Structure formats: C-alpha cells, structure tokens
Coordinates of C-alpha atoms and ligand atoms in Angstrom, one line a residue:
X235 CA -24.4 44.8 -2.5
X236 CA -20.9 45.6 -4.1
X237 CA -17.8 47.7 -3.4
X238 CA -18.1 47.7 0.2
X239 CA -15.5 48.9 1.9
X240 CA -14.6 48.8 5.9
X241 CA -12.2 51.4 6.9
X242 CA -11.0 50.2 10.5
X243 CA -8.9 53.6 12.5
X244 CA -6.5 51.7 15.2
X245 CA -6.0 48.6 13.1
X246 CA -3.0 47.3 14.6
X247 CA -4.9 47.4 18.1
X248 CA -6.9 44.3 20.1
X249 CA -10.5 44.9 19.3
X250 CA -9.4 44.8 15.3
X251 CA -7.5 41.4 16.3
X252 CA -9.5 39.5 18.6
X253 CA -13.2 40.5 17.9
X254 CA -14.1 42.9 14.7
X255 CA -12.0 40.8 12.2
X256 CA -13.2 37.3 13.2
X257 CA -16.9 39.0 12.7
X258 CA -16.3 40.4 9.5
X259 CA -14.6 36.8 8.5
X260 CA -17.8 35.5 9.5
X261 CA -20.1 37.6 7.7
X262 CA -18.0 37.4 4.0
X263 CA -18.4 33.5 4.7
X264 CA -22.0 34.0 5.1
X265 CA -22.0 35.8 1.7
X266 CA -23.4 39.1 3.2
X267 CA -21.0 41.6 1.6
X268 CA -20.1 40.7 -1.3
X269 CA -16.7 42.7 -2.7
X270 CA -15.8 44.1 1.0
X271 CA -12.4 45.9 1.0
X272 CA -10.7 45.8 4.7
X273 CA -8.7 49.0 5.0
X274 CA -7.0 49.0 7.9
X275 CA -5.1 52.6 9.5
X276 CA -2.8 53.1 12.1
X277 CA 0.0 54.9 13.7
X278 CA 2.4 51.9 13.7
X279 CA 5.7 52.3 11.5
X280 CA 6.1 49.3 11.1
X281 CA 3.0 47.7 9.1
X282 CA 2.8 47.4 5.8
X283 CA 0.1 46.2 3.2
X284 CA 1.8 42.4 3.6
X285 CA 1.4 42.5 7.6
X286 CA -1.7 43.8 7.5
X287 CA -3.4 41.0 5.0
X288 CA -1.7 38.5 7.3
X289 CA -3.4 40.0 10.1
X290 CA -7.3 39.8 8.3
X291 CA -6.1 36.1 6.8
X292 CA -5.1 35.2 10.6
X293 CA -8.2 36.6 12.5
X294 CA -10.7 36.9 9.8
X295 CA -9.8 33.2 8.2
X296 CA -10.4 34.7 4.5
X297 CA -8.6 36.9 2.0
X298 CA -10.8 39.8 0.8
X299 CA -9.1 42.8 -1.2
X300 CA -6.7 44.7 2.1
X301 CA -4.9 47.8 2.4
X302 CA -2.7 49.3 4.8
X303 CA -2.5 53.1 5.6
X304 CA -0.1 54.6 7.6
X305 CA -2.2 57.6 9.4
X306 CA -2.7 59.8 12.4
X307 CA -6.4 60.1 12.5
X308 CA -6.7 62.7 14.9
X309 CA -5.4 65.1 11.1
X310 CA -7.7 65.4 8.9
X311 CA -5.3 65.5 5.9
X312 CA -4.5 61.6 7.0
X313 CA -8.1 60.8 7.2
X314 CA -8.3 62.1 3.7
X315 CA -5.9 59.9 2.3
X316 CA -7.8 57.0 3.9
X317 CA -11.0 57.8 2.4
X318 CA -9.6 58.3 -0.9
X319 CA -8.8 54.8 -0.6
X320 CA -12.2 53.5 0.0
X321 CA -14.6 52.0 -2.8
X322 CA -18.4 52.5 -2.7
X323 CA -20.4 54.2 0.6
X324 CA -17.7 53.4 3.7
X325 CA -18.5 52.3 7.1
X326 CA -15.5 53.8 9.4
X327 CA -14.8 51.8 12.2
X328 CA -13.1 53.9 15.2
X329 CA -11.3 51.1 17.0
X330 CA -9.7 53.5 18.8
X331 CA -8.6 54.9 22.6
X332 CA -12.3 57.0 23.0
X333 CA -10.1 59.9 23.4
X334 CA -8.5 59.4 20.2
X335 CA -12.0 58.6 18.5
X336 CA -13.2 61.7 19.8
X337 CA -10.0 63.6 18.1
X338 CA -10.7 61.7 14.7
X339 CA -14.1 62.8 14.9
X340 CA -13.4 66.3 15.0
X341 CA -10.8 66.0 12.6
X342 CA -13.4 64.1 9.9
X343 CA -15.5 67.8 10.3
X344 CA -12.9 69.3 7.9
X345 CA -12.9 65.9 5.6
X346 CA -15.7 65.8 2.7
X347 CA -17.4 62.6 3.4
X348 CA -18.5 60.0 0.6
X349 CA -22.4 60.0 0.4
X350 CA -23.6 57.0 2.1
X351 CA -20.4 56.9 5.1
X352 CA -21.4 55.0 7.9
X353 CA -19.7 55.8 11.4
X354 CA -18.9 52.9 14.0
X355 CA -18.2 54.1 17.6
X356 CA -17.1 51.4 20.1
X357 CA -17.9 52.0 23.9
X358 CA -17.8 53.7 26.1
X359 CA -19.3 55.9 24.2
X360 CA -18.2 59.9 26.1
X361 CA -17.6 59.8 30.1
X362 CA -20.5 61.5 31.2
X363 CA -23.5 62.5 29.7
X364 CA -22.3 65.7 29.3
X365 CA -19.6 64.2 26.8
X366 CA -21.9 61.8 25.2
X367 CA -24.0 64.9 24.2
X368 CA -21.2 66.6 22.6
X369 CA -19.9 63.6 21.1
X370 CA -23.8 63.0 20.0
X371 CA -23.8 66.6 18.7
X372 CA -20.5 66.1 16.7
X373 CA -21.2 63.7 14.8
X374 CA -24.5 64.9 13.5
X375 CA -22.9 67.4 12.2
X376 CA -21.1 64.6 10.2
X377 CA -23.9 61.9 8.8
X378 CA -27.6 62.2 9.7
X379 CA -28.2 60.0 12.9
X380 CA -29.2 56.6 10.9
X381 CA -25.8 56.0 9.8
X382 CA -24.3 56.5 13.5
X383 CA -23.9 53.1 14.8
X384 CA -22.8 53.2 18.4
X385 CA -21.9 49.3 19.1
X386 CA -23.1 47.3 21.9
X387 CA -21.6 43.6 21.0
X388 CA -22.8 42.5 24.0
X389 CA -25.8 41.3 22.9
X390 CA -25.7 40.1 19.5
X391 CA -29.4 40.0 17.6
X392 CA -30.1 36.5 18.2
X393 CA -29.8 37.2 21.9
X394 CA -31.7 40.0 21.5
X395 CA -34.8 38.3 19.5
X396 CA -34.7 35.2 21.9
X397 CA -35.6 37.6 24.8
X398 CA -38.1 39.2 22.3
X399 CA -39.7 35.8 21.4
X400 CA -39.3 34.3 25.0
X401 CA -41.3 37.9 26.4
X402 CA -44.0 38.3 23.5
X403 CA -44.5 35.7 21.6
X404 CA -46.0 33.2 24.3
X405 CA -48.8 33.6 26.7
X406 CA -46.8 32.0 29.7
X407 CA -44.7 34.7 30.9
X408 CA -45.0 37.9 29.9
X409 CA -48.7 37.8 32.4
X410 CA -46.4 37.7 34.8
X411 CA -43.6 39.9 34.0
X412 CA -44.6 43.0 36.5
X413 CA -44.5 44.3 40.1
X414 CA -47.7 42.3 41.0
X415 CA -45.8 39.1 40.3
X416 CA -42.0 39.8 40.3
X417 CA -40.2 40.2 43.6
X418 CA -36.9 41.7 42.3
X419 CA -34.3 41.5 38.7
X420 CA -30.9 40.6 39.1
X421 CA -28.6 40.9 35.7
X422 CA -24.8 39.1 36.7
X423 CA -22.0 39.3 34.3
X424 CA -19.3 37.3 36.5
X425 CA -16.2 37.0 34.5
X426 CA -13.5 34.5 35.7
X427 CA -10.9 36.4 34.1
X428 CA -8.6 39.0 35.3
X429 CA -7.5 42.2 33.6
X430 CA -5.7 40.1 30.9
X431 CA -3.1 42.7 30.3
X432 CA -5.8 46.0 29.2
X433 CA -5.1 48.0 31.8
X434 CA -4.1 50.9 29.4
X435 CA -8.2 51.1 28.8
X436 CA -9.5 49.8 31.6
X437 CA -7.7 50.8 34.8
X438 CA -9.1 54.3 33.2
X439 CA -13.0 52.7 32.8
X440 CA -13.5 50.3 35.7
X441 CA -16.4 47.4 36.0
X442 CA -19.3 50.1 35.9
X443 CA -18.2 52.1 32.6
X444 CA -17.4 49.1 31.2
X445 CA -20.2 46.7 31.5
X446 CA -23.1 48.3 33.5
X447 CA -23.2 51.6 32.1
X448 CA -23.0 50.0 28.6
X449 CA -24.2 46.6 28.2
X450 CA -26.1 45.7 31.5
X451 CA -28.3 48.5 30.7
X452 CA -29.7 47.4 27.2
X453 CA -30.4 44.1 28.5
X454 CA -32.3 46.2 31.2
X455 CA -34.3 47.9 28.6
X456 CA -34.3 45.1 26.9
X457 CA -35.7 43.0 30.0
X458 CA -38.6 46.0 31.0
X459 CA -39.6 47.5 27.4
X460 CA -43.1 47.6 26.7
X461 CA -44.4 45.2 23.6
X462 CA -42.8 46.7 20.5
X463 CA -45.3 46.2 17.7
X464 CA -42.9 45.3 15.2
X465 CA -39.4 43.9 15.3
X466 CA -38.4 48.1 12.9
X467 CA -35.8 49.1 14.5
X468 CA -37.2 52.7 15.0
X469 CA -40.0 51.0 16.9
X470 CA -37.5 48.7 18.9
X471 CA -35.3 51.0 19.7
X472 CA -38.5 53.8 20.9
X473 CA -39.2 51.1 23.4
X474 CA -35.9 50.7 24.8
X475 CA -35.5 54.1 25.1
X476 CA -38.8 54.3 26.9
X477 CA -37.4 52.2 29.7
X478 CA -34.4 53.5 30.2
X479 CA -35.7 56.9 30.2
X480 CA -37.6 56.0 33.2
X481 CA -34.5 53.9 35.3
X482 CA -32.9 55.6 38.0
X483 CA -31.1 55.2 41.1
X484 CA -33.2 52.9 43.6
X485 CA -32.6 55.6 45.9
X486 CA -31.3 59.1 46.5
X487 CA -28.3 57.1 48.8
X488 CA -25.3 55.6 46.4
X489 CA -23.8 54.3 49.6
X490 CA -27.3 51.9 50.3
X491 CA -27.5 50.9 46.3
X492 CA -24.3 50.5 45.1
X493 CA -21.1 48.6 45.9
X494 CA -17.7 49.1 44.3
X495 CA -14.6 46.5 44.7
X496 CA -11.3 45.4 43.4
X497 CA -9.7 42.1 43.4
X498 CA -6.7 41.3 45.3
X499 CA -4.2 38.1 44.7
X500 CA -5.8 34.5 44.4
X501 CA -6.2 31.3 42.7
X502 CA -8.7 32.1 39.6
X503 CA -8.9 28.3 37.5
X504 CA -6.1 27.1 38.9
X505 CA -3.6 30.0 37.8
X506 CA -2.4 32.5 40.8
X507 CA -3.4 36.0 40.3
X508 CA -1.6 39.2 41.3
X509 CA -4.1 41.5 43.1
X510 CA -5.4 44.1 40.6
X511 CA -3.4 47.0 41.9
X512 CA -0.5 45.0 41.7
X513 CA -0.8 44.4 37.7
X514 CA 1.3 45.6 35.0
X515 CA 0.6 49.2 34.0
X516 CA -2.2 49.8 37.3
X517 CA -2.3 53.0 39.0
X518 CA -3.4 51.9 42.0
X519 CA -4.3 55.3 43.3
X520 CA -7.0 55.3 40.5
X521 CA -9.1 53.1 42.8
X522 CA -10.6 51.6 39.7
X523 CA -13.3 48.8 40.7
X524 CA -13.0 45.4 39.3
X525 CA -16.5 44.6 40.2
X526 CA -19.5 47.3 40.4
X527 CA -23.1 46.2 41.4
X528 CA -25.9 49.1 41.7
X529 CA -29.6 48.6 42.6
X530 CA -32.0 50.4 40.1
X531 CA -35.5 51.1 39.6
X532 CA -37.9 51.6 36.7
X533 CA -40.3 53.3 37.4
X534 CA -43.5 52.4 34.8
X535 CA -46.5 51.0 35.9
X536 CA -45.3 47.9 35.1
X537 CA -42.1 47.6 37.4
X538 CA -42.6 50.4 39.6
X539 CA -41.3 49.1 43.3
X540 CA -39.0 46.0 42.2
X541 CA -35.7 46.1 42.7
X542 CA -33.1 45.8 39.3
X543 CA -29.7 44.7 40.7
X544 CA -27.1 45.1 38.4
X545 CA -23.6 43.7 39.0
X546 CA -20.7 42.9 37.2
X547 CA -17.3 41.6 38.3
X548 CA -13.4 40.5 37.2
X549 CA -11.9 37.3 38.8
X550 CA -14.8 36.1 39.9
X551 CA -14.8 32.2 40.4
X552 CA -17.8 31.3 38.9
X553 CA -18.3 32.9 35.9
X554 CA -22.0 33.6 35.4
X555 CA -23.7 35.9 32.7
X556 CA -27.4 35.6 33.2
X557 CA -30.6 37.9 34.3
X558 CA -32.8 35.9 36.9
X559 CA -36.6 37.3 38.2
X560 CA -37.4 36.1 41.5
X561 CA -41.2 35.9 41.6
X562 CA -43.3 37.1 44.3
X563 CA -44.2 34.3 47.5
X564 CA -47.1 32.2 46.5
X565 CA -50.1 34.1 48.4
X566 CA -50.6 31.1 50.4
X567 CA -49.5 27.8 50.6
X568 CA -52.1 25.4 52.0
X569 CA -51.7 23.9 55.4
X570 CA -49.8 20.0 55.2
X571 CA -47.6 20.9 51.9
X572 CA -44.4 21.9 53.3
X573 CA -40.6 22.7 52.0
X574 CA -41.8 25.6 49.8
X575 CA -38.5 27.1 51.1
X576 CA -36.8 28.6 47.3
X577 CA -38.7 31.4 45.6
X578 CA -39.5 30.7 41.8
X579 CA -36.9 31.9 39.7
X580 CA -36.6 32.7 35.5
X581 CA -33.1 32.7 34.4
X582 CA -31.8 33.8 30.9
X583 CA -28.4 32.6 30.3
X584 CA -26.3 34.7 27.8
X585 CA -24.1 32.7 25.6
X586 CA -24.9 30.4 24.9
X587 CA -28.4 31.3 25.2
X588 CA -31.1 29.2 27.5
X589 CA -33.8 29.7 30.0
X590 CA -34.6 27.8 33.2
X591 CA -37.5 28.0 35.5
X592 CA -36.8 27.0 38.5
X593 CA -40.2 26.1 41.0
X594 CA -41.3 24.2 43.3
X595 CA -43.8 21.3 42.8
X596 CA -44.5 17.7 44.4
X597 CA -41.9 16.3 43.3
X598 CA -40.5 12.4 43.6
X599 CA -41.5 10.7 47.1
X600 CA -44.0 12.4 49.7
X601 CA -46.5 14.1 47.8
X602 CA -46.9 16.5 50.9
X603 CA -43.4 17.5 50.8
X604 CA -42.6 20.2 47.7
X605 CA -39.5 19.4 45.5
X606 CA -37.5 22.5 43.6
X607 CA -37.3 21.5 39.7
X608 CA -36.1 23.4 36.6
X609 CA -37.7 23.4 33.2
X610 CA -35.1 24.2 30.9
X611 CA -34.5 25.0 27.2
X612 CA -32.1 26.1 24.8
X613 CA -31.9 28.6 22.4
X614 CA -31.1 28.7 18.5
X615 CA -27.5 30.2 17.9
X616 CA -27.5 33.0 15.7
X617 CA -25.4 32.3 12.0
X618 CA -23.0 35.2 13.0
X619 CA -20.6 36.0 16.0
X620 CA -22.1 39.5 17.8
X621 CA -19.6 41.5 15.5
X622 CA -20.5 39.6 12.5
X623 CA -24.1 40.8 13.4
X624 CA -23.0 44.1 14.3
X625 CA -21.6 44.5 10.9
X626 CA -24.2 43.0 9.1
X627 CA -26.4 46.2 10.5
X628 CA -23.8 48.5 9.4
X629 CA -23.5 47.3 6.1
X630 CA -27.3 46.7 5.4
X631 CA -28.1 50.2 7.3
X632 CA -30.1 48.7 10.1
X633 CA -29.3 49.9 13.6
X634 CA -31.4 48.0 15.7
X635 CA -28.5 46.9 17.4
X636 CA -26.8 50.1 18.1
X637 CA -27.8 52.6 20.9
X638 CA -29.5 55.5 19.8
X639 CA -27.6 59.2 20.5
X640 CA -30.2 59.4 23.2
X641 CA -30.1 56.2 24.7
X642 CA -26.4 56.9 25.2
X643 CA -26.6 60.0 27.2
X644 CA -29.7 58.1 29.1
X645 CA -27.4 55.1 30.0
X646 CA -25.0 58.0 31.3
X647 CA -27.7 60.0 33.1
X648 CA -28.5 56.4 35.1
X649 CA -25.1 55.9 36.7
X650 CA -23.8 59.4 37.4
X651 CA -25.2 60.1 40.7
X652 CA -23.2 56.7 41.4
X653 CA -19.6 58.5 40.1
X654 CA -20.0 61.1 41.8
X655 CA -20.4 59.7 45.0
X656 CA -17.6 56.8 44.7
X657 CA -15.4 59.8 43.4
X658 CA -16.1 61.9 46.6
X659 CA -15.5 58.8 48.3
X660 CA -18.5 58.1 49.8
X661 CA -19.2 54.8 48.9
X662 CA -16.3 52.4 50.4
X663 CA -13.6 50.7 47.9
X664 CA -14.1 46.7 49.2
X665 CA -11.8 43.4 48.3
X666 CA -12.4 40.4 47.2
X667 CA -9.8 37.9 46.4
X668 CA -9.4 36.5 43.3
X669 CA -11.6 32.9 42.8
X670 CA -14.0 33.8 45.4
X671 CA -17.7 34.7 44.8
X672 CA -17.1 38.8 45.5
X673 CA -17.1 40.8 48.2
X674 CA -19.1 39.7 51.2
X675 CA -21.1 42.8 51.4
X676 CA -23.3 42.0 48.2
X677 CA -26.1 43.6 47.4
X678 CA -27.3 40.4 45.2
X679 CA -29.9 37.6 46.6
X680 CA -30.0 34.9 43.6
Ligands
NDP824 P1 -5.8 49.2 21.6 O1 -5.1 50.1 22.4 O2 -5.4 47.7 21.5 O3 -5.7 49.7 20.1 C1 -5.8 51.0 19.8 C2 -5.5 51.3 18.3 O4 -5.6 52.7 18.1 C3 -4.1 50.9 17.9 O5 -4.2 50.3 16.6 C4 -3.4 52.2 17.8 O6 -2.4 52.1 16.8 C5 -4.5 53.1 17.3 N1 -4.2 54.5 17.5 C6 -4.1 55.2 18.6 N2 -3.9 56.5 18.4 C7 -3.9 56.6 17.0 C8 -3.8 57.7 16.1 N3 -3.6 59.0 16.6 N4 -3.8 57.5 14.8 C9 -4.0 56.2 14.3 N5 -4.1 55.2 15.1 C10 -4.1 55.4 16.5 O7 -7.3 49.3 21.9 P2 -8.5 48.2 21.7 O8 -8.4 47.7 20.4 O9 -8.5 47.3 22.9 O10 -9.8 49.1 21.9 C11 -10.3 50.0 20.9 C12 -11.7 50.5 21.2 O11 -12.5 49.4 21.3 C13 -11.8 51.2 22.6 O12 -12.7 52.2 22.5 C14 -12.3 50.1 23.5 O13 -13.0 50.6 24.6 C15 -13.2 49.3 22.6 N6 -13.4 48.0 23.0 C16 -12.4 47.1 23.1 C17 -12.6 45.8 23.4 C18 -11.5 44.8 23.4 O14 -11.8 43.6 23.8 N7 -10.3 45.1 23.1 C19 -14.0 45.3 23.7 C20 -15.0 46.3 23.5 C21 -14.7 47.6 23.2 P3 -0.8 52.4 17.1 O15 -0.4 51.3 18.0 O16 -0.2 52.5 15.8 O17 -0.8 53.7 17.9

C-alpha cells in the first residue's frame, strides 16, 4: 500500500484538529498506510504549507509528506487544483459545514476523478430523508457506492465486534435477547459537557440530529440485527439495514414517545454554566434541544412489543454512555424468598467498553432474603482511536463501518414524524438545569 494520499476539504476547522488528525497519527504509527500524503484545503488566507504541517505534527504527533491549498471547494476549478495535487487513488475527506459538503459535491460532478477516489462524508448526513436521497443520488453519480464512506465514529470497530462477540459468539445471552425475555432497551448517551463553543453547527442540529438520528441508531441495529453469518461487510451491513428498516415510531403520538429539552444555567463539574440560550452565537428562537429521548419499536419477530428508548443529552451531570436491557419479571418467585425488588439488567458500557449483569441472587447473610449483584467484565481496546479505524476502512476499501446510502435515508425516515411534530410545536420544549439528571418528565426507567 503506497502513495496514499488524504485530501481533507475544511482543514483549518475542529473535526480536522481534534479528531481526524489524531486518527490518522494513529494509524501511520500502526504502519497501516505506508507513504500517506495529508493535503489539507481551506478557505483561510492565512495558512500556508508551514502552518499547516505544524498543525498535522501537533494533532497527528508525526510528520508525513503535507500540503496546503488555498481553495473554495464549492468551484470546481479549486477542487481541480487539489486533486492535481494528490498521489495514488485519493480518499477526500469533506470536513466541512454539510451545506458546504453538499456544494463541493456538486462542484466535484464537473471534476474528472482519479480512478480509485474514495469520498468521506461526516454527519449529519442531508436533513431529511428527502436530502439524504439526493445527496445519496449525487454522489453515485460520482464513485460507485463502495467507495462512499458515510462516517459514524461513534462506534469505532472494536466496539462494534465486542457487541458482535458478546451477542453471537456465546450461548448465554443471545437465548435471551427477544420479546419473550426482554422487558424494554434503553441506549443513554449523557454527556457532561456543554455546547463547548459549536454552536455555529449545532444550535442548527440539536441533540436528536446529532446523536440519535446518527449514532444511537446503529447501535440500535447494531443491538437488534439478526446473526450475520460472517463478519463481510456486505453481510453486516444487510443486517443492520434489516433492523432499521423495520424501527419506527413506538407510536403514531410524538407528544407520548418523545421528549425534547434544553439546559438552562448550573453547576456542571464544578464550573457554572450559562443556560444554553444564553451561549455565545445561540439563537434562542431556534428552540434547539440540548437533550432528545424518543421511544421506538422494531418490529421483527424477535423484538416486536419492547420498548427501545433512546435518549441523549448536553450538561447532564452524570455522564453515561451505555445500552441496558431490562429482562422480563421472573414468572414466579417461590413463596419465603423475598427482596426480588430490581429487575435484571445487561449493560454495555461504550468507552471504554464493558458489560455488567446486574441480578438478583442469595446473596451474603439470610439465604431467604435475595441480594442484587453484578457480574462484570471488560473489553479489549481496539489498536486504533474510532477515526483511526474509520480510516483504516477508507484506505483498505472496507466499509463495514460506514452507513450504507440506504441506511442513511432509513435513519432519517425513523425520526421524521418526531421533526415534524416538535416543529409544529406539538411536543413541549422542557428545562433542565445544567448538573442535574434531565428533565423530570423522562421517558427512561433504568
Ligand atoms: P468547522 O466549522 O470547525 O470547520 C469547517 C471547515 O470548513 C473550516 O476549515 C472552514 O475553513 C472550511 N470551509 C467552509 N467553507 C469552505 C469553502 N467554501 N471552501 C473551503 N473550505 C471551507 O466545522 P467542524 O470541523 O466542527 O465540522 C466539520 C464537519 O464534521 C461537519 O459536518 C460536522 O457536523 C462534522 N463533525 C464534527 C465534529 C466535531 O467534533 N467538530 C464531530 C462529528 C462530526 P475556513 O475557516 O477557511 O472557511
């Protein structure tokens, strides 16, 4: 594998700093692309080849070949000029505003592409699943399909196989994985950070574009696919697709299964937080939600009647990123054991990655009195950071990791009949002040 090169549109931007670059340092450590060539574009006057190597030494820790090119990628005559620059098949990577992405895209139609060009397309991936489709039918007209990687970094591929492993490889859970055993799914991404000065991009997503449409989703799929039969990423990714296909709204009410809030001022880890409406560059007659939570069904033969509550919030306290199942009531508890009062529970922390199963047992002391334990383990690491193994699928054209043009319009299809009705405003806009656990009007039980 030589003359790599990664072309990154929006260089000079966050996602380059803080996340792609220290991936791609970590996958040239690992030896996985040998002779990569970082090009790096933007609009900024002011960089030059010198900043810009600083930049990858700085975030990336090593010094491959760099350069800097001054472009507007919405023209196409710019993108040309980058592309000239590139050595062996490129893999673009539009770390871009989506609306600007969108622009480039349309630009690259009138731009001959190097055989072998990969595209890289952060979320959110379109607004609707009316834009997803047009975005999906753009940019087939560009590269086939295969070479589309739309990122979810959320779950990086060690995450991904330790659910795998933990689901199929075992005889001890998956029997029980299903609506004869399971009483309801809850999937929590709590962050306890604030808006950390993004509100240019997110005061114009909000906590269900952000997280639940995107990433809560796959690990839904993720969570209720049937057995692939091999870890092929066409057949991993048919699966996924097969339970997302059949998720919808728990009900035909948005007011009964979904919640929508925004933080206001508060002590979040001992700093004081402005309320979200009151931060730097918030409109606050967007109404944008800091925290989302929606109750979803799938409806297989497998899940059909048990509840999926997704919920992710900003300024939460706690901070907790985990998917629990809550089993089913024991049919019967025999008369003289008592204090079977918590329901079993299977939690899969995210990063870093363990599982705990919480049940109840005679525990120390009265052997008539039942004690709650946890059995818990650990799970390997994977060698690379998410956007090192995001990368590595790029470069070694396997896109088991990235959502499928289908899969994208699906993940769309899920959540509109939510949009629509917090945009007519049917669905109340709550608070919750910053530290606390949320609004009190949750729709979570674990
Ligand atoms: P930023 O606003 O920080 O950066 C955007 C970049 O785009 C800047 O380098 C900007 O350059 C460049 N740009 C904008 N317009 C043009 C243009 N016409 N021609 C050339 N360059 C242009 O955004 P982020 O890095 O935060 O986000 C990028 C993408 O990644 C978004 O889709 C976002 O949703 C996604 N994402 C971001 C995450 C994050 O943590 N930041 C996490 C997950 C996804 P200039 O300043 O020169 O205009």
């Amino acid at each position: 594998m030589t003359d790599q090169t990664l072309i990154i549109l929006g260089a000079s931007g966050d996602l380059t700093a803080r996340l792609l670059l220290p991936g791609a340092g970590a996958l040239i450590k690992a030896g996985h692309v040998p002779g990569l060539t970082l090009i790096g574009a933007a609009l900024e006057e002011d960089w030059d080849d010198a900043r810009w190597r600083q930049r990858v030494h700085d975030a990336a820790g090593q010094t491959p070949p760099t350069r800097w090119i001054r472009a507007d990628v919405t023209r196409a005559d710019d993108l040309r000029t980058v592309l000239d620059a590139a050595a062996g098949p490129p893999a673009i990577f539009f770390a871009l505003p989506p609306a600007v992405t969108a622009r480039a895209c349309a630009a690259l139609l009138d731009v001959d592409l190097p055989e072998g060009t990969r595209l890289v397309l952060e979320k959110p991936f379109g607004t609707s699943a009316e834009s997803a489709a047009e975005l999906n039918s753009l940019l087939t007209r560009l590269v086939p399909e295969e070479r589309i990687h739309r990122v979810d970094h959320f779950l990086g591929k060690s995450t991904v196989l330790n659910i795998l492993g933990l689901r199929f490889a075992n005889r001890i859970f998956e029997p029980l994985l299903n609506s004869t055993h399971v009483e309801s799914v809850d999937i929590v991404f709590d962050e306890n950070l604030g808006l950390e000065n993004r509100a240019g991009y997110y005061d114009h997503a909000g906590a269900l574009a952000d997280m639940i449409q995107s990433h809560l989703l796959q690990i839904l799929g993720i969570l209720t696919m049937e057995p692939p039969i091999s870890l092929d990423a066409g057949e991993f990714r048919d699966r996924k697709a097969d339970a997302l296909r059949a998720t919808r709204l728990w009900s035909e009410d948005p007011a009964a299964c979904s919640r929508r809030a925004r933080y206001t001022a508060g002590d979040l880890s001992g700093r004081r937080l402005p309320g979200y409406a009151q931060e730097p560059g918030v409109d606050p007659s967007r109404a944008t939600e800091t925290l989302a939570e929606l109750v979803l069904a799938v409806d297989t033969w497998r899940w059909a009647g048990v509840p999926f509550r997704l919920r992710s919030g900003k300024a939460i306290g706690n901070s907790r990123k985990e998917a629990v199942v809550t089993f089913r009531r024991p049919p019967r508890v025999p008369d003289g054991l008592t204090g079977c009062d918590e329901p079993d529970r299977l939690r899969i922390t995210f990063g870093p990655d363990r599982i705990a199963l919480d049940f109840n047992i005679n525990g120390p002391g009265d052997p008539f009195e039942l004690d709650p334990v946890t059995l818990s383990a650990e799970f390997g690491a994977g060698e690379l950071p998410p956007y090192g193994e995001v990368l590595r699928g790029v470069f070694e054209d396997d896109p088991m990791l990235s959502i499928r043009a289908d899969v994208a319009e699906q993940c769309w299809r899920i959540v509109e009949p939510v949009t629509a009705a917090w945009r007519a405003g049917t669905v109340p806009l709550l608070d919750y002040p910053a530290g606390s656990t949320g609004p009190e009007d949750s729709l979570l039980t674990s």
